[in-house]
């Protein structure tokens, strides 16, 4: 069974630009969660989508948004990029009901210059 | 919200040594996972262990839910075991994982 895939793997942007990251979950998984990892803050939860609906949201500004499509693939968007948005963005998928074991993708490393 | 503390923050071992990593959490949990983050950043699932004991090769884990802690044992460590080990928990079916700060393990040949 294929794992979680994320594209692109690496991205370099400049301040003020926007970026879209993509995540394809494990086949059959309906929940997709996004996390941001930085050296200073560690791993922080951004949001979770289940059956195309945002089910949970972390404490991030409105510049961070996401969506989920009917095939469970998810995208997250960051608008008006800031230097502090440089991070590893990790996507996790799970069945989303009852058993909530999460499986992570390889991540997208975003650098904002 | 739930708090997760991992110890020690850093650990240096000679190849072949054994180690125990600890994860304390502040509330009851229904999901506890151990991950190994490889040098490229990917989180590799080690155990899904909200309670009980599991073993997988040289690794084993025990969670004592009533006392709010989990232990990850690594035996006969190898250089490929190096990396950061994270414990993550959630305390209801649909809440996100909360991660500890991790234990950075360095295994020296």
Short mmCIF file of C-alpha atoms in Angstrom, two decimals:
data_model
loop_
_atom_site.label_atom_id
_atom_site.label_comp_id
_atom_site.label_asym_id
_atom_site.label_seq_id
_atom_site.Cartn_x
_atom_site.Cartn_y
_atom_site.Cartn_z
CA UNK A 1 0.00 0.00 0.00
CA UNK A 2 1.45 3.37 -0.97
CA UNK A 3 2.28 5.77 1.83
CA UNK A 4 1.45 9.43 2.25
CA UNK A 5 2.89 11.58 -0.50
CA UNK A 6 3.63 15.29 -0.39
CA UNK A 7 4.57 17.66 -3.17
CA UNK A 8 6.72 19.54 -3.68
CA UNK A 9 9.48 18.28 -1.40
CA UNK A 10 11.38 21.56 -1.40
CA UNK A 11 10.28 25.09 -2.08
CA UNK A 12 11.94 28.49 -1.98
CA UNK A 13 9.77 31.60 -1.95
CA UNK A 14 10.21 35.27 -1.13
CA UNK A 15 8.36 37.33 1.44
CA UNK A 16 4.90 38.36 0.36
CA UNK A 17 4.38 35.49 -2.05
CA UNK A 18 1.90 32.71 -1.52
CA UNK A 19 2.43 28.96 -1.64
CA UNK A 20 0.32 25.83 -2.04
CA UNK A 21 1.38 22.45 -0.70
CA UNK A 22 -0.26 19.16 -1.60
CA UNK A 23 -0.80 15.94 0.31
CA UNK A 24 -2.20 12.61 -0.88
CA UNK A 25 -3.20 10.30 1.97
CA UNK A 26 -3.00 6.54 2.18
CA UNK A 27 -5.73 4.91 0.14
CA UNK A 28 -8.87 4.56 2.25
CA UNK A 29 -7.85 7.19 4.79
CA UNK A 30 -10.32 10.02 5.11
CA UNK A 31 -8.53 12.30 7.55
CA UNK A 32 -5.62 14.54 6.64
CA UNK A 33 -3.79 16.65 9.24
CA UNK A 34 -1.13 19.27 8.69
CA UNK A 35 1.70 20.13 11.08
CA UNK A 36 4.44 22.74 11.02
CA UNK A 37 7.87 21.92 12.41
CA UNK A 38 10.38 24.63 13.28
CA UNK A 39 13.50 24.43 15.47
CA UNK A 40 12.05 26.93 17.93
CA UNK A 41 8.45 25.75 18.24
CA UNK A 42 8.73 22.05 17.51
CA UNK A 43 5.83 20.25 15.88
CA UNK A 44 2.63 22.26 15.91
CA UNK A 45 -0.79 21.30 14.61
CA UNK A 46 -2.22 23.44 11.82
CA UNK A 47 -5.54 21.86 10.86
CA UNK A 48 -7.31 18.61 10.12
CA UNK A 49 -9.74 17.76 7.36
CA UNK A 50 -12.15 14.85 7.36
CA UNK A 51 -14.52 14.13 4.49
CA UNK A 52 -13.85 17.57 2.96
CA UNK A 53 -14.67 19.42 6.20
CA UNK A 54 -12.26 21.13 8.54
CA UNK A 55 -12.66 19.26 11.80
CA UNK A 56 -9.94 20.86 13.92
CA UNK A 57 -7.84 23.97 13.68
CA UNK A 58 -4.66 24.96 15.47
CA UNK A 59 -3.59 28.39 16.63
CA UNK A 60 -2.27 29.87 13.40
CA UNK A 61 -3.17 33.12 11.63
CA UNK A 62 -5.73 33.24 8.85
CA UNK A 63 -2.92 33.35 6.27
CA UNK A 64 -2.80 29.58 6.70
CA UNK A 65 -5.69 27.78 5.06
CA UNK A 66 -6.47 24.40 3.65
CA UNK A 67 -8.99 22.27 1.89
CA UNK A 68 -9.72 18.66 1.14
CA UNK A 69 -11.07 17.21 -2.06
CA UNK A 70 -13.56 14.39 -2.56
CA UNK A 71 -10.69 11.92 -3.15
CA UNK A 72 -9.27 12.90 0.28
CA UNK A 73 -6.28 14.71 -1.19
CA UNK A 74 -5.58 17.91 0.67
CA UNK A 75 -3.89 21.20 -0.03
CA UNK A 76 -2.70 23.88 2.33
CA UNK A 77 -2.08 27.45 1.32
CA UNK A 78 -0.02 30.13 2.99
CA UNK A 79 -0.56 33.66 1.74
CA UNK A 80 1.66 36.71 2.24
CA UNK A 81 4.63 34.64 3.29
CA UNK A 82 6.80 35.80 6.19
CA UNK A 83 10.35 34.78 7.06
CA UNK A 84 8.98 32.92 10.08
CA UNK A 85 6.95 30.62 7.84
CA UNK A 86 10.16 28.83 6.88
CA UNK A 87 9.60 25.35 8.20
CA UNK A 88 9.06 21.70 7.45
CA UNK A 89 5.37 21.12 6.72
CA UNK A 90 4.23 17.60 7.47
CA UNK A 91 1.03 15.96 6.41
CA UNK A 92 -0.46 12.96 8.20
CA UNK A 93 -3.29 10.68 7.22
CA UNK A 94 -5.48 8.42 9.30
CA UNK A 95 -8.67 6.49 8.97
CA UNK A 96 -10.24 9.30 10.93
CA UNK A 97 -12.74 7.30 12.91
CA UNK A 98 -12.16 5.53 16.23
CA UNK A 99 -8.59 4.33 15.58
CA UNK A 100 -6.63 7.47 14.99
CA UNK A 101 -3.12 6.19 14.29
CA UNK A 102 -1.49 8.75 12.05
CA UNK A 103 0.99 8.13 9.25
CA UNK A 104 3.19 10.93 8.03
CA UNK A 105 4.44 11.93 4.63
CA UNK A 106 8.04 12.98 3.87
CA UNK A 107 7.25 16.66 4.31
CA UNK A 108 7.71 19.83 2.30
CA UNK A 109 10.61 22.02 3.33
CA UNK A 110 9.69 25.65 2.72
CA UNK A 111 12.30 28.40 2.78
CA UNK A 112 11.15 32.00 2.71
CA UNK A 113 13.79 34.55 1.70
CA UNK B 1 -4.56 21.25 26.74
CA UNK B 2 -2.60 18.09 27.31
CA UNK B 3 1.12 18.49 28.02
CA UNK B 4 3.82 16.06 26.87
CA UNK B 5 7.31 15.92 28.33
CA UNK B 6 10.09 13.76 26.98
CA UNK B 7 13.34 12.87 28.65
CA UNK B 8 16.21 12.99 28.27
CA UNK B 9 16.42 15.74 25.65
CA UNK B 10 19.73 14.40 24.36
CA UNK B 11 21.37 11.00 24.58
CA UNK B 12 24.73 9.80 23.29
CA UNK B 13 25.40 6.06 23.19
CA UNK B 14 28.09 3.69 22.07
CA UNK B 15 26.97 1.22 19.46
CA UNK B 16 25.60 -1.87 21.15
CA UNK B 17 24.34 -0.08 24.24
CA UNK B 18 20.74 -0.11 25.45
CA UNK B 19 18.61 2.94 26.19
CA UNK B 20 15.27 3.98 27.65
CA UNK B 21 13.38 7.05 26.50
CA UNK B 22 10.53 8.39 28.59
CA UNK B 23 7.32 10.26 27.75
CA UNK B 24 5.14 11.78 30.48
CA UNK B 25 1.71 13.19 29.70
CA UNK B 26 -0.63 15.28 31.78
CA UNK B 27 -4.02 13.72 31.08
CA UNK B 28 -5.62 10.46 30.05
CA UNK B 29 -5.00 9.53 26.43
CA UNK B 30 -6.60 7.32 23.85
CA UNK B 31 -3.81 7.65 21.32
CA UNK B 32 -0.09 7.51 21.95
CA UNK B 33 2.45 7.11 19.20
CA UNK B 34 6.23 6.92 19.09
CA UNK B 35 8.01 8.20 15.99
CA UNK B 36 11.57 8.30 14.75
CA UNK B 37 12.41 11.32 12.62
CA UNK B 38 15.00 10.44 10.03
CA UNK B 39 17.69 12.87 8.79
CA UNK B 40 15.45 13.90 5.89
CA UNK B 41 12.66 14.90 8.24
CA UNK B 42 10.17 12.11 7.74
CA UNK B 43 8.41 10.78 10.82
CA UNK B 44 8.57 7.00 10.86
CA UNK B 45 5.91 5.21 12.91
CA UNK B 46 7.44 3.03 15.59
CA UNK B 47 4.50 2.17 17.84
CA UNK B 48 0.85 2.95 18.29
CA UNK B 49 0.52 2.20 21.99
CA UNK B 50 -2.15 3.96 24.07
CA UNK B 51 -1.71 1.20 26.65
CA UNK B 52 0.18 -2.04 27.17
CA UNK B 53 3.42 -3.36 25.79
CA UNK B 54 4.60 -3.99 22.23
CA UNK B 55 7.82 -5.21 20.71
CA UNK B 56 9.25 -4.88 17.24
CA UNK B 57 12.73 -6.31 16.83
CA UNK B 58 15.21 -4.39 18.96
CA UNK B 59 12.58 -1.84 19.94
CA UNK B 60 9.86 -2.20 22.51
CA UNK B 61 7.46 0.19 24.18
CA UNK B 62 5.33 0.20 27.29
CA UNK B 63 2.56 2.62 28.19
CA UNK B 64 1.18 2.75 31.72
CA UNK B 65 -1.90 4.85 31.07
CA UNK B 66 -2.99 5.01 34.71
CA UNK B 67 0.35 6.58 35.66
CA UNK B 68 0.54 8.71 32.51
CA UNK B 69 3.82 7.68 31.06
CA UNK B 70 5.29 5.64 28.23
CA UNK B 71 8.74 4.17 27.76
CA UNK B 72 10.58 3.33 24.55
CA UNK B 73 13.39 0.79 24.86
CA UNK B 74 16.12 0.48 22.29
CA UNK B 75 18.41 -2.50 22.69
CA UNK B 76 21.76 -3.16 21.02
CA UNK B 77 21.69 0.30 19.45
CA UNK B 78 23.08 0.84 15.96
CA UNK B 79 24.28 4.01 14.25
CA UNK B 80 21.16 3.93 12.09
CA UNK B 81 19.10 4.44 15.27
CA UNK B 82 20.41 7.99 15.47
CA UNK B 83 17.86 10.75 15.08
CA UNK B 84 15.07 12.34 17.04
CA UNK B 85 12.43 10.26 18.77
CA UNK B 86 9.04 11.85 19.36
CA UNK B 87 6.17 10.85 21.55
CA UNK B 88 2.75 12.21 20.54
CA UNK B 89 -0.61 11.87 22.26
CA UNK B 90 -4.23 12.80 21.92
CA UNK B 91 -6.97 12.46 24.47
CA UNK B 92 -10.10 12.04 22.40
CA UNK B 93 -11.00 10.35 19.18
CA UNK B 94 -10.91 13.36 16.94
CA UNK B 95 -8.37 15.66 18.51
CA UNK B 96 -4.96 16.27 16.96
CA UNK B 97 -1.74 14.77 18.20
CA UNK B 98 0.26 16.83 20.67
CA UNK B 99 3.99 16.24 20.34
CA UNK B 100 6.72 16.31 22.92
CA UNK B 101 9.95 18.15 22.17
CA UNK B 102 11.69 14.89 21.34
CA UNK B 103 14.83 13.04 22.42
CA UNK B 104 17.83 13.45 20.15
CA UNK B 105 19.75 10.16 20.09
CA UNK B 106 23.28 9.89 18.74
CA UNK B 107 24.77 6.42 18.43
CA UNK B 108 28.53 6.41 17.99
CA UNK B 109 30.44 3.53 16.37
#
